[in-house]
XYZ file of C-alpha atoms in Angstrom:
745
model
C 85.131 54.768 59.345
C 88.105 52.542 58.652
C 91.481 52.815 60.239
C 94.231 50.749 61.779
C 94.986 52.937 64.765
C 96.205 50.603 67.550
C 94.120 50.416 70.681
C 95.877 51.578 73.813
C 94.290 49.822 76.720
C 94.755 51.069 80.283
C 96.246 48.744 82.813
C 93.755 47.418 85.352
C 93.710 49.315 88.592
C 92.692 48.051 92.023
C 91.971 44.534 93.169
C 91.354 42.045 90.386
C 88.326 39.883 91.015
C 89.461 36.959 88.910
C 93.010 35.977 89.784
C 93.176 32.258 90.215
C 95.359 29.425 88.987
C 96.233 28.759 85.374
C 92.797 27.979 84.056
C 91.167 29.373 80.925
C 90.630 33.042 81.586
C 92.643 33.149 84.789
C 95.360 35.538 83.698
C 99.105 35.022 83.388
C 100.811 31.637 83.498
C 100.324 29.972 86.869
C 102.878 29.033 89.511
C 104.234 25.643 90.293
C 101.883 22.722 89.710
C 101.671 21.505 93.337
C 100.618 24.973 94.491
C 98.138 25.306 91.624
C 96.694 21.915 92.487
C 96.214 22.961 96.114
C 94.576 26.188 95.003
C 92.172 24.329 92.709
C 91.224 21.985 95.538
C 90.651 24.980 97.794
C 88.437 26.640 95.179
C 86.423 23.441 94.708
C 85.991 23.130 98.487
C 84.815 26.718 98.791
C 82.463 26.268 95.863
C 80.935 23.166 97.397
C 80.626 24.930 100.750
C 78.802 27.860 99.181
C 76.557 25.508 97.231
C 75.744 23.590 100.392
C 74.928 26.864 102.126
C 72.619 27.894 99.276
C 70.829 24.547 99.334
C 70.560 24.706 103.115
C 68.912 28.122 102.808
C 66.374 26.739 100.364
C 65.778 23.689 102.566
C 65.223 25.927 105.601
C 62.603 27.893 103.667
C 60.802 24.744 102.583
C 60.920 23.322 106.107
C 59.538 26.569 107.507
C 56.550 26.388 105.171
C 55.972 22.715 105.900
C 56.187 23.278 109.652
C 53.773 26.189 109.506
C 51.375 24.159 107.424
C 51.636 21.219 109.772
C 50.812 23.429 112.745
C 47.465 24.133 111.131
C 46.722 20.894 109.331
C 48.965 17.863 108.858
C 49.823 16.790 105.343
C 46.991 14.648 104.135
C 44.841 15.745 107.082
C 41.612 13.735 107.194
C 38.589 15.960 107.817
C 36.139 13.046 108.053
C 34.039 12.643 111.205
C 32.354 9.303 111.734
C 28.669 8.839 112.501
C 27.461 6.450 115.217
C 27.488 2.769 114.313
C 26.680 -0.488 115.997
C 28.287 -1.082 119.396
C 28.412 -4.862 119.685
C 32.075 -4.887 120.662
C 31.649 -2.292 123.425
C 30.970 -3.680 126.942
C 27.518 -2.588 128.049
C 28.736 -1.629 131.513
C 31.034 0.956 129.920
C 28.365 2.532 127.780
C 26.167 2.959 130.878
C 28.983 3.840 133.252
C 30.993 6.865 134.300
C 32.893 9.291 132.045
C 36.399 8.033 132.855
C 37.829 4.736 131.566
C 41.094 3.124 132.610
C 42.771 -0.046 131.368
C 44.903 -2.513 133.312
C 47.891 -4.387 131.939
C 45.693 -7.190 130.650
C 43.608 -4.689 128.693
C 40.541 -4.882 130.910
C 38.594 -1.625 130.977
C 37.144 -0.060 134.123
C 34.740 2.861 134.200
C 34.782 5.559 136.879
C 32.118 8.091 137.855
C 32.414 11.610 139.216
C 31.263 11.722 142.885
C 27.988 13.398 143.782
C 27.934 17.169 144.030
C 31.301 17.333 142.272
C 31.994 19.081 138.966
C 35.070 18.561 136.840
C 35.230 21.490 134.412
C 36.905 20.474 131.149
C 37.855 22.634 128.188
C 38.669 21.369 124.698
C 40.568 22.561 121.594
C 42.843 25.207 123.151
C 44.863 27.015 124.055
C 43.563 30.048 122.201
C 45.343 33.422 122.588
C 42.018 35.290 122.650
C 39.694 33.187 124.820
C 41.869 30.939 126.986
C 43.238 33.873 129.035
C 39.672 35.049 129.751
C 38.634 31.582 130.899
C 41.746 31.326 133.046
C 40.858 34.676 134.581
C 37.354 33.462 135.493
C 38.764 30.287 137.058
C 41.384 32.261 138.968
C 38.749 34.702 140.225
C 36.684 31.897 141.748
C 39.695 29.704 142.653
C 38.302 26.870 140.567
C 40.599 24.290 138.910
C 39.971 23.029 135.421
C 41.136 20.308 133.081
C 42.279 21.531 129.663
C 42.434 19.037 126.812
C 44.851 20.813 124.501
C 45.799 20.349 120.862
C 49.497 19.845 120.230
C 49.561 22.264 117.305
C 47.984 24.969 119.499
C 50.467 24.277 122.297
C 53.373 24.775 119.914
C 51.972 28.116 118.792
C 51.026 29.356 122.290
C 53.294 27.627 124.810
C 53.026 30.453 127.356
C 49.344 29.717 127.952
C 50.120 26.093 128.838
C 52.747 27.259 131.302
C 50.121 29.517 132.891
C 47.729 26.587 133.204
C 50.288 24.392 134.925
C 51.458 27.201 137.215
C 47.838 27.888 138.261
C 47.308 24.245 139.230
C 45.109 23.253 136.315
C 45.345 19.815 134.763
C 46.416 19.244 131.171
C 45.120 16.464 128.958
C 45.955 15.376 125.409
C 43.413 16.095 122.673
C 45.666 14.877 119.797
C 47.983 17.119 117.813
C 45.800 18.111 114.844
C 42.226 17.336 115.986
C 41.784 14.482 113.547
C 39.139 11.786 114.030
C 41.297 8.860 115.129
C 38.639 6.312 114.212
C 39.694 6.751 110.575
C 43.427 6.548 111.260
C 45.822 3.664 111.505
C 47.896 2.923 114.611
C 50.971 4.701 113.234
C 49.035 7.928 112.811
C 47.493 7.565 116.283
C 50.912 7.035 117.840
C 52.266 10.045 115.992
C 49.408 12.259 117.174
C 50.034 11.253 120.786
C 53.825 11.479 120.648
C 53.847 14.899 119.012
C 51.356 16.221 121.544
C 53.519 14.991 124.412
C 56.560 16.598 122.791
C 54.723 19.921 122.589
C 53.696 19.716 126.262
C 57.247 18.873 127.318
C 58.630 21.864 125.441
C 55.937 24.270 126.639
C 55.631 23.388 130.327
C 58.082 20.566 131.027
C 55.297 18.034 131.634
C 53.692 15.030 130.011
C 50.114 13.875 130.474
C 48.433 10.486 130.856
C 44.961 11.991 130.367
C 43.348 11.711 126.958
C 40.190 12.787 125.226
C 39.572 11.897 121.593
C 38.311 14.600 119.238
C 34.582 14.443 118.494
C 34.059 12.282 121.624
C 31.464 13.273 124.212
C 29.546 10.773 126.334
C 30.587 7.151 126.804
C 27.203 6.085 125.460
C 28.427 7.189 122.028
C 31.154 4.521 121.961
C 30.680 2.174 119.040
C 32.504 -0.502 117.070
C 34.622 2.114 115.288
C 35.683 4.253 118.236
C 36.164 1.469 120.791
C 39.372 0.124 119.152
C 40.813 3.634 119.421
C 40.161 3.675 123.160
C 41.678 0.229 123.529
C 44.825 1.257 121.671
C 45.193 4.443 123.697
C 44.486 2.591 126.949
C 47.163 0.022 126.148
C 49.657 2.886 126.026
C 48.765 3.892 129.576
C 46.320 6.725 128.945
C 43.202 7.474 130.970
C 40.287 8.264 128.638
C 38.003 11.091 129.762
C 34.492 11.573 128.407
C 31.724 13.891 129.650
C 28.490 13.636 131.570
C 27.068 16.927 130.364
C 27.895 18.891 127.214
C 27.309 22.640 127.326
C 27.087 22.587 123.510
C 28.733 26.012 123.499
C 30.231 25.150 120.124
C 26.752 25.859 118.672
C 26.859 29.363 120.257
C 23.437 29.196 121.857
C 22.313 31.869 124.359
C 24.257 32.038 127.616
C 21.285 30.803 129.599
C 21.045 27.703 127.403
C 24.755 26.959 127.774
C 24.401 27.033 131.561
C 21.327 24.830 131.442
C 23.016 22.268 129.157
C 25.998 22.008 131.487
C 23.954 21.500 134.669
C 23.681 17.862 135.876
C 20.434 16.468 137.181
C 19.794 16.421 140.898
C 22.960 16.038 142.913
C 24.845 13.905 140.400
C 28.503 14.622 139.831
C 29.548 15.503 136.320
C 32.418 15.938 133.935
C 31.306 19.067 132.061
C 32.451 20.049 128.560
C 33.227 23.615 127.502
C 35.507 24.933 124.748
C 38.204 27.579 125.077
C 39.002 27.706 121.364
C 37.516 26.978 117.980
C 35.679 30.252 117.385
C 34.063 33.106 119.259
C 33.807 32.000 122.889
C 32.442 35.216 124.399
C 29.232 33.454 125.409
C 31.240 30.591 126.901
C 33.111 33.029 129.154
C 29.886 34.631 130.363
C 28.192 31.253 130.817
C 31.168 29.911 132.804
C 30.894 32.795 135.256
C 27.196 32.146 135.802
C 27.682 28.390 135.912
C 30.262 28.549 138.691
C 27.989 30.802 140.778
C 25.009 28.527 140.170
C 26.755 25.266 141.025
C 28.513 26.737 144.073
C 25.146 27.909 145.348
C 23.872 24.363 145.025
C 26.713 23.066 147.193
C 28.935 21.662 144.438
C 32.713 21.567 144.616
C 35.025 21.923 141.637
C 38.031 19.756 140.900
C 40.040 18.194 138.094
C 39.381 14.841 136.444
C 41.986 13.001 138.498
C 41.030 14.996 141.577
C 37.452 13.744 141.261
C 38.769 10.179 141.209
C 41.030 10.851 144.216
C 43.995 9.860 142.070
C 47.347 11.492 141.586
C 47.654 14.145 138.883
C 47.808 13.037 135.283
C 50.647 15.501 134.690
C 54.204 14.303 135.272
C 57.620 15.963 134.837
C 59.028 15.298 131.378
C 62.539 13.877 130.901
C 65.157 16.519 130.196
C 65.820 15.206 126.710
C 62.142 15.456 125.791
C 61.977 18.962 127.251
C 64.779 20.176 124.993
C 63.359 18.377 121.994
C 60.029 20.051 122.643
C 61.631 23.454 123.104
C 63.421 23.033 119.803
C 60.106 22.322 118.121
C 58.534 25.391 119.727
C 61.466 27.644 118.831
C 61.310 26.467 115.240
C 57.579 27.094 115.167
C 57.992 30.578 116.614
C 60.683 31.406 114.074
C 58.343 30.213 111.365
C 55.506 32.334 112.691
C 57.705 35.426 112.510
C 59.132 34.496 109.123
C 55.901 33.566 107.386
C 54.347 37.070 107.370
C 57.602 38.363 105.933
C 57.528 35.672 103.256
C 53.896 36.446 102.465
C 54.765 40.126 102.132
C 57.661 39.235 99.882
C 55.337 37.008 97.873
C 53.069 39.982 97.259
C 55.998 42.119 96.174
C 57.363 39.360 93.946
C 53.956 38.717 92.399
C 53.569 42.401 91.654
C 57.111 42.553 90.261
C 56.611 39.478 88.060
C 53.378 40.779 86.590
C 54.748 44.306 86.390
C 57.880 43.161 84.613
C 55.882 41.098 82.155
C 53.457 43.924 81.398
C 56.300 46.434 81.129
C 58.280 44.193 78.802
C 55.292 43.430 76.601
C 54.173 47.047 76.437
C 57.619 48.399 75.632
C 58.307 45.530 73.215
C 55.117 46.412 71.357
C 56.144 50.058 71.240
C 59.666 49.068 70.182
C 58.225 46.988 67.365
C 55.936 49.808 66.242
C 58.693 52.408 66.357
C 61.027 50.166 64.386
C 58.301 49.714 61.787
C 58.198 53.491 61.355
C 61.933 54.162 61.354
C 63.620 50.804 61.011
C 67.343 50.909 60.536
C 66.772 48.755 57.481
C 64.781 51.608 55.925
C 67.206 54.390 56.793
C 70.600 53.878 55.207
C 73.055 51.066 55.019
C 76.546 51.191 56.460
C 79.073 49.993 53.916
C 82.225 50.446 55.977
C 84.244 47.234 56.298
C 84.157 45.413 59.593
C 86.739 43.570 61.656
C 85.304 40.412 63.235
C 87.171 39.274 66.360
C 86.720 35.611 67.325
C 88.370 34.653 70.630
C 89.011 30.909 70.658
C 90.147 28.563 73.368
C 89.926 24.852 72.490
C 87.130 25.340 69.956
C 88.055 22.547 67.534
C 84.456 21.251 67.455
C 82.938 24.603 66.498
C 85.515 26.863 64.879
C 85.045 25.536 61.336
C 81.286 26.153 61.413
C 81.889 29.632 62.796
C 84.348 30.613 60.049
C 82.284 29.063 57.268
C 79.311 31.141 58.359
C 81.435 34.302 58.375
C 82.873 33.563 54.944
C 79.327 33.678 53.559
C 78.745 37.183 54.893
C 77.258 39.716 52.469
C 79.180 42.524 54.175
C 82.906 43.208 53.647
C 84.815 41.860 56.641
C 88.158 40.752 57.927
C 88.289 37.924 60.449
C 90.720 37.781 63.337
C 90.812 34.467 65.216
C 92.645 35.016 68.491
C 93.896 31.631 69.696
C 94.114 31.936 73.471
C 96.634 29.186 74.117
C 94.470 26.353 72.756
C 95.806 22.844 73.233
C 93.449 21.031 70.855
C 94.768 22.380 67.540
C 92.181 25.131 67.059
C 94.682 27.466 65.362
C 95.866 24.709 63.039
C 92.272 23.979 61.991
C 91.761 27.656 61.094
C 94.986 27.862 59.097
C 94.219 24.612 57.274
C 90.876 25.992 56.081
C 92.712 28.583 53.967
C 89.839 31.097 54.007
C 90.534 34.584 52.624
C 90.643 37.601 54.930
C 91.279 35.364 57.958
C 94.182 36.043 60.293
C 95.211 33.909 63.258
C 96.663 35.676 66.286
C 98.333 33.384 68.785
C 98.869 34.260 72.413
C 99.573 32.397 75.664
C 96.461 31.590 77.603
C 95.395 34.895 79.158
C 91.610 34.794 79.165
C 88.813 36.006 76.937
C 89.124 39.746 77.734
C 92.812 39.673 76.844
C 92.063 37.789 73.636
C 89.443 40.356 72.642
C 91.778 43.229 73.417
C 94.452 41.570 71.293
C 92.020 41.271 68.409
C 90.844 44.869 68.805
C 94.433 46.152 68.816
C 95.191 44.310 65.551
C 91.910 45.150 63.810
C 92.217 47.250 60.674
C 88.757 48.802 60.733
C 86.826 51.239 62.898
C 83.793 48.964 63.258
C 84.478 45.817 65.259
C 82.178 42.826 65.689
C 82.823 40.368 68.504
C 81.461 36.848 68.628
C 82.097 33.565 70.405
C 83.948 30.685 68.859
C 80.871 28.443 69.135
C 78.517 30.837 67.323
C 77.468 31.007 63.678
C 76.116 33.996 61.738
C 73.631 34.206 58.917
C 74.924 35.746 55.682
C 73.112 39.033 56.416
C 73.888 39.182 60.130
C 76.827 41.594 60.014
C 75.129 43.873 57.485
C 72.106 44.124 59.777
C 74.234 44.429 62.895
C 76.152 47.531 61.774
C 73.163 49.470 60.392
C 72.594 51.403 63.635
C 76.085 52.902 63.273
C 74.558 55.263 60.726
C 73.726 57.225 63.867
C 77.044 58.727 65.041
C 75.858 58.638 68.660
C 75.611 54.850 68.680
C 78.677 53.277 70.221
C 77.633 49.629 70.314
C 74.935 47.302 69.017
C 73.545 44.157 70.636
C 72.454 41.439 68.244
C 69.767 38.796 68.522
C 71.332 35.644 69.979
C 69.390 32.441 69.397
C 69.812 28.881 70.595
C 70.913 26.643 67.755
C 70.759 23.286 69.568
C 67.119 23.443 70.658
C 65.976 19.951 69.716
C 66.637 18.529 73.177
C 64.706 19.499 76.291
C 67.429 21.587 77.934
C 68.035 23.426 74.682
C 64.300 24.010 74.235
C 64.074 25.547 77.705
C 66.965 27.887 76.910
C 65.381 28.712 73.554
C 62.276 30.002 75.371
C 64.459 31.894 77.816
C 66.496 33.550 75.049
C 63.429 34.661 73.113
C 61.260 35.707 76.040
C 63.802 36.650 78.666
C 66.831 38.037 76.889
C 65.594 39.426 73.597
C 62.302 40.754 74.952
C 64.288 42.407 77.733
C 66.606 44.026 75.212
C 63.675 45.608 73.398
C 62.615 47.173 76.677
C 66.111 48.355 77.570
C 66.592 49.681 74.046
C 63.607 52.005 74.386
C 64.694 53.088 77.874
C 68.253 53.649 76.546
C 69.862 51.588 79.296
C 70.912 48.315 77.632
C 72.847 46.441 80.327
C 74.535 43.734 78.260
C 75.799 43.251 74.732
C 75.867 39.460 74.348
C 79.265 37.958 73.840
C 77.812 35.833 71.044
C 77.008 38.854 68.863
C 77.929 42.465 69.445
C 79.330 45.358 67.413
C 81.389 48.319 68.641
C 83.025 51.483 67.469
C 86.736 51.533 68.140
C 86.447 55.034 69.605
C 83.732 53.882 71.972
C 85.869 50.995 73.183
C 88.743 53.433 73.764
C 86.479 55.636 75.865
C 85.281 52.606 77.844
C 88.793 51.356 78.510
C 88.555 48.226 76.371
C 87.524 44.790 77.573
C 88.228 44.450 81.267
C 89.180 41.305 83.151
C 87.908 42.744 86.425
C 84.716 40.694 86.264
C 83.502 37.376 84.892
C 80.935 39.215 82.746
C 83.164 41.278 80.518
C 80.247 41.891 78.139
C 78.113 43.489 80.854
C 81.127 45.346 82.222
C 82.008 46.976 78.897
C 78.356 47.754 78.108
C 77.904 49.708 81.331
C 81.257 51.416 80.729
C 80.018 52.523 77.287
C 76.911 54.045 78.844
C 79.001 55.877 81.386
C 81.240 57.188 78.609
C 78.208 58.784 76.928
C 77.645 56.332 74.058
C 74.295 54.907 73.056
C 73.863 51.143 73.049
C 71.017 49.794 70.915
C 69.428 46.473 70.030
C 69.160 45.172 66.461
C 66.747 42.252 66.397
C 67.308 41.567 62.694
C 70.960 40.624 63.289
C 70.717 36.973 64.280
C 73.397 34.683 65.643
C 73.015 31.010 66.423
C 74.925 29.823 69.455
C 75.436 26.458 71.085
C 73.756 26.462 74.468
C 74.909 24.113 77.239
C 73.610 20.613 76.633
C 73.706 19.243 80.191
C 72.502 20.522 83.541
C 76.062 20.610 84.848
C 77.274 22.743 81.942
C 74.220 24.981 82.230
C 74.879 25.494 85.947
C 78.481 26.524 85.272
C 77.501 28.997 82.570
C 74.666 30.674 84.467
C 76.655 30.733 87.672
C 79.361 32.673 85.861
C 76.835 34.956 84.196
C 74.915 35.861 87.333
C 78.000 36.255 89.481
C 79.733 38.304 86.787
C 76.679 40.555 86.474
C 76.779 41.243 90.203
C 80.485 42.039 89.931
C 79.853 44.457 87.062
C 77.039 46.221 88.896
C 79.203 46.571 91.987
C 82.129 47.844 89.916
C 79.957 50.572 88.372
C 77.971 51.388 91.497
C 79.104 55.013 91.380
C 76.905 55.499 88.340
C 74.020 55.793 90.812
C 75.308 59.223 91.876
C 76.971 60.292 88.613
C 75.571 63.018 86.420
C 74.948 62.960 82.704
C 74.824 59.700 80.669
C 76.598 57.737 83.396
C 74.030 58.830 85.927
C 71.191 57.960 83.546
C 72.232 54.322 83.464
C 72.756 54.305 87.225
C 69.336 55.754 87.947
C 67.371 53.850 85.299
C 69.268 50.807 84.089
C 70.914 49.612 87.282
C 67.727 49.543 89.414
C 65.927 47.662 86.630
C 68.722 45.109 86.349
C 68.877 44.601 90.127
C 65.099 44.302 90.382
C 64.444 42.156 87.299
C 67.613 40.061 87.063
C 68.495 39.522 90.724
C 65.735 40.285 93.230
C 62.684 39.100 91.281
C 64.244 35.820 90.016
C 65.696 35.176 93.461
C 62.302 35.320 95.152
C 60.090 34.172 92.271
C 60.149 30.533 93.527
C 58.058 31.759 96.459
C 55.172 31.563 94.008
C 55.778 27.869 93.458
C 56.436 27.183 97.147
C 53.234 28.876 98.246
C 51.351 27.084 95.484
C 52.605 23.802 96.910
C 51.743 25.050 100.395
C 48.206 25.863 99.248
C 47.768 22.503 97.530
C 48.823 20.587 100.638
C 47.369 22.678 103.421
C 44.712 25.042 102.077
C 42.689 24.534 98.895
C 44.250 22.415 96.123
C 41.803 23.544 93.433
C 42.126 27.268 94.081
C 45.901 27.061 94.535
C 46.424 25.191 91.280
C 43.985 27.519 89.518
C 45.986 30.560 90.651
C 49.239 28.958 89.536
C 47.638 28.010 86.208
C 46.464 31.588 85.694
C 50.012 32.834 86.213
C 51.298 30.215 83.793
C 48.686 31.276 81.221
C 49.780 34.904 81.487
C 53.401 33.866 80.978
C 52.381 31.671 78.052
C 50.618 34.577 76.381
C 53.651 36.782 76.968
C 55.954 34.130 75.547
C 53.685 33.699 72.531
C 53.911 37.418 71.797
C 57.696 37.324 72.150
C 57.810 34.388 69.725
C 55.621 36.319 67.310
C 57.984 39.287 67.386
C 60.969 37.006 66.762
C 59.051 35.009 64.129
C 59.579 31.750 65.969
C 57.334 28.728 65.838
C 54.904 28.403 68.717
C 55.328 24.654 69.100
C 58.435 25.217 71.208
C 56.167 26.630 73.920
C 54.815 23.140 74.622
C 57.627 22.671 77.158
C 56.912 25.964 78.948
C 54.953 24.375 81.872
C 57.782 21.947 82.559
C 60.246 24.804 82.270
C 58.394 26.657 85.029
C 58.456 23.601 87.276
C 62.026 22.401 86.733
C 64.164 24.907 84.838
C 63.125 27.955 86.834
C 64.018 26.226 90.100
C 67.450 25.384 88.713
C 68.006 29.025 87.749
C 66.879 30.022 91.220
C 69.489 27.774 92.812
C 72.149 29.164 90.505
C 71.246 32.724 91.439
C 71.138 31.847 95.138
C 74.554 30.227 94.799
C 75.858 33.368 93.086
C 74.437 35.651 95.785
C 76.137 33.595 98.490
C 79.403 33.746 96.552
C 79.092 37.504 96.114
C 78.205 38.026 99.776
C 81.255 36.067 100.924
C 83.547 37.912 98.524
C 84.905 34.670 97.093
C 86.868 34.356 93.880
C 85.623 32.321 90.949
C 87.623 30.958 88.006
C 86.533 31.088 84.400
C 84.800 27.838 83.513
C 85.189 26.467 80.014
C 82.107 24.697 78.658
C 82.256 21.506 76.659
C 81.170 22.004 73.046
C 79.804 19.552 70.512
C 79.862 21.604 67.313
C 76.300 20.633 66.414
C 75.284 24.179 65.483
C 76.097 24.785 61.812
C 75.692 27.854 59.684
C 72.037 28.182 58.635
C 71.039 29.214 55.165
C 67.869 30.826 56.468
C 66.491 31.320 59.966
C 63.900 28.645 59.335
C 66.586 26.071 58.656
C 67.284 25.546 62.321
C 63.811 25.964 63.717
């Protein structure tokens, strides 16, 4: 399989996707410095703009969930309802007086009674889209006005019903925003409940209201030392407090006859009567209201509003224009949320199914992959003794290059090493030459990018089998021998090795270690069985020269040249397999900034490669197989599912705040347990120590969100068709050649 036939690489055709200024991997030498500087500033500005757009999208999603949750129950909503207490601070005349209380500027309270043979119908807790229209229809039929004490959160969700009330001449009162017992709240919360309710009314109907009824309040005789300060605070703000004379107790859903009887005042006394138009099934309330109006009209009663009974002007006033638009904005946002939330919930179901499905599919196929390799492992078939050319592209790798070459020099397989210095400015080539290692050649070229450096190394390689690796990666002595074993099968055109994180002692490295073992290598077992491997890692991959010729060599059309060439190999009819016994130890990014740059390039480059090879979806033969099997799996598992997986965390947070904290956390914990079990199995297959999984919960909380933002950023970049330069990562050289796999664990 040896040979020195030069590789003839086709010239790129069409629009190049990576053609920026003279940066590592950007192509030919750049233009004048001032122009290059302006271009770099423009790229940075576009990058920041796209990042801001991605973050704004995430913020909008979070705000939508918070707004929807607040419309049902405010964060930290207090469900307590106080029981009656002593009433020493309450004036006796108020407790025995009428159902309406006003306060003057000095804070003195005055009670007011409903005139004889007068009924003020009041309705609490609405508006409700099911029952409020039926109650409005009954009132309209009998030409009876009513006073509706509405909840702000219900007004925001159903503003049209409030407009109907106002247009029909009914009176609107404030019943707080979230129906919380104000006797347990501080003044700031009380003010917020009132202000938000007024904002909702302004947006819905262009009015404000000076009429107030506290939740869980009925007759004035129930005022006590805990509820009286609430009334004083509300009265000081100019509100008129409305209580009731008779309570229909329809909230208990008694028979219709009993509801009517409860609401009927004694003799000819006037009354403020309490019904409910929301809060449950109000069918009996609607029937009772019809009968009640007939009964009271027959007894000579007239119907009016609360302020009408007091012969006062209406409690509803036109809202200032600014408040109207503020309220409309709130309502529009709420309506958008109401439309978006079902979509998000549907997506959550799809994502949950995809996450579990992917995990089960990976584990099942990984188990089968492991079993099949036990039966016909490449290590038990035949060894490949052909010499290998190892191509090491290097750009400013002075911290790592010595460790890389020392690890290669210990290889148990015959190799030649080609270090392609891609215009390094830190003396990388001089370090290699000074080492004086046998079978090592240094190829120098002007800075032209990693694909060009690889193509240069391939063209100068003496052997048919070519291994490519990064300049920050180290091999074990047996790595190359294990890596080329699959080439015993003449249909195999390339082999993906098992890349491992060498710098895993720190938290960021530990997170990436879990991701490499569970995400990348477990994925490769699945893709290996399905014969649609999407990526040969740049850290460790082996190729036949003929296969590379068929694929057109390493292309600079995308930022993910490894994914690009892998898909090209599939389309050319070659098999790409995974060899888990060929291990390479690479230096993962050590800071969040470096990690962001790397994953941004990876995810964006993957999208470029998929788009470049999109015709494989309709191709026939091997090319069509990857398009119909591999590409949908990559799009689903590497783009769509990770992009929407944070919905699980967002809805968990939503459930903790607004629904049921225990059940929400239990569901999230169950998902984490399933992932932990899957990760444990992946670690078992890779013979890794389980103690690294101790940081898995924190990885799910922090690391996964970071990867989500990176992917979102990449999607925005891809959607806008922007260009992205190659981004060189800062290396430390802390990963050295291991004697055994356990040496770095």
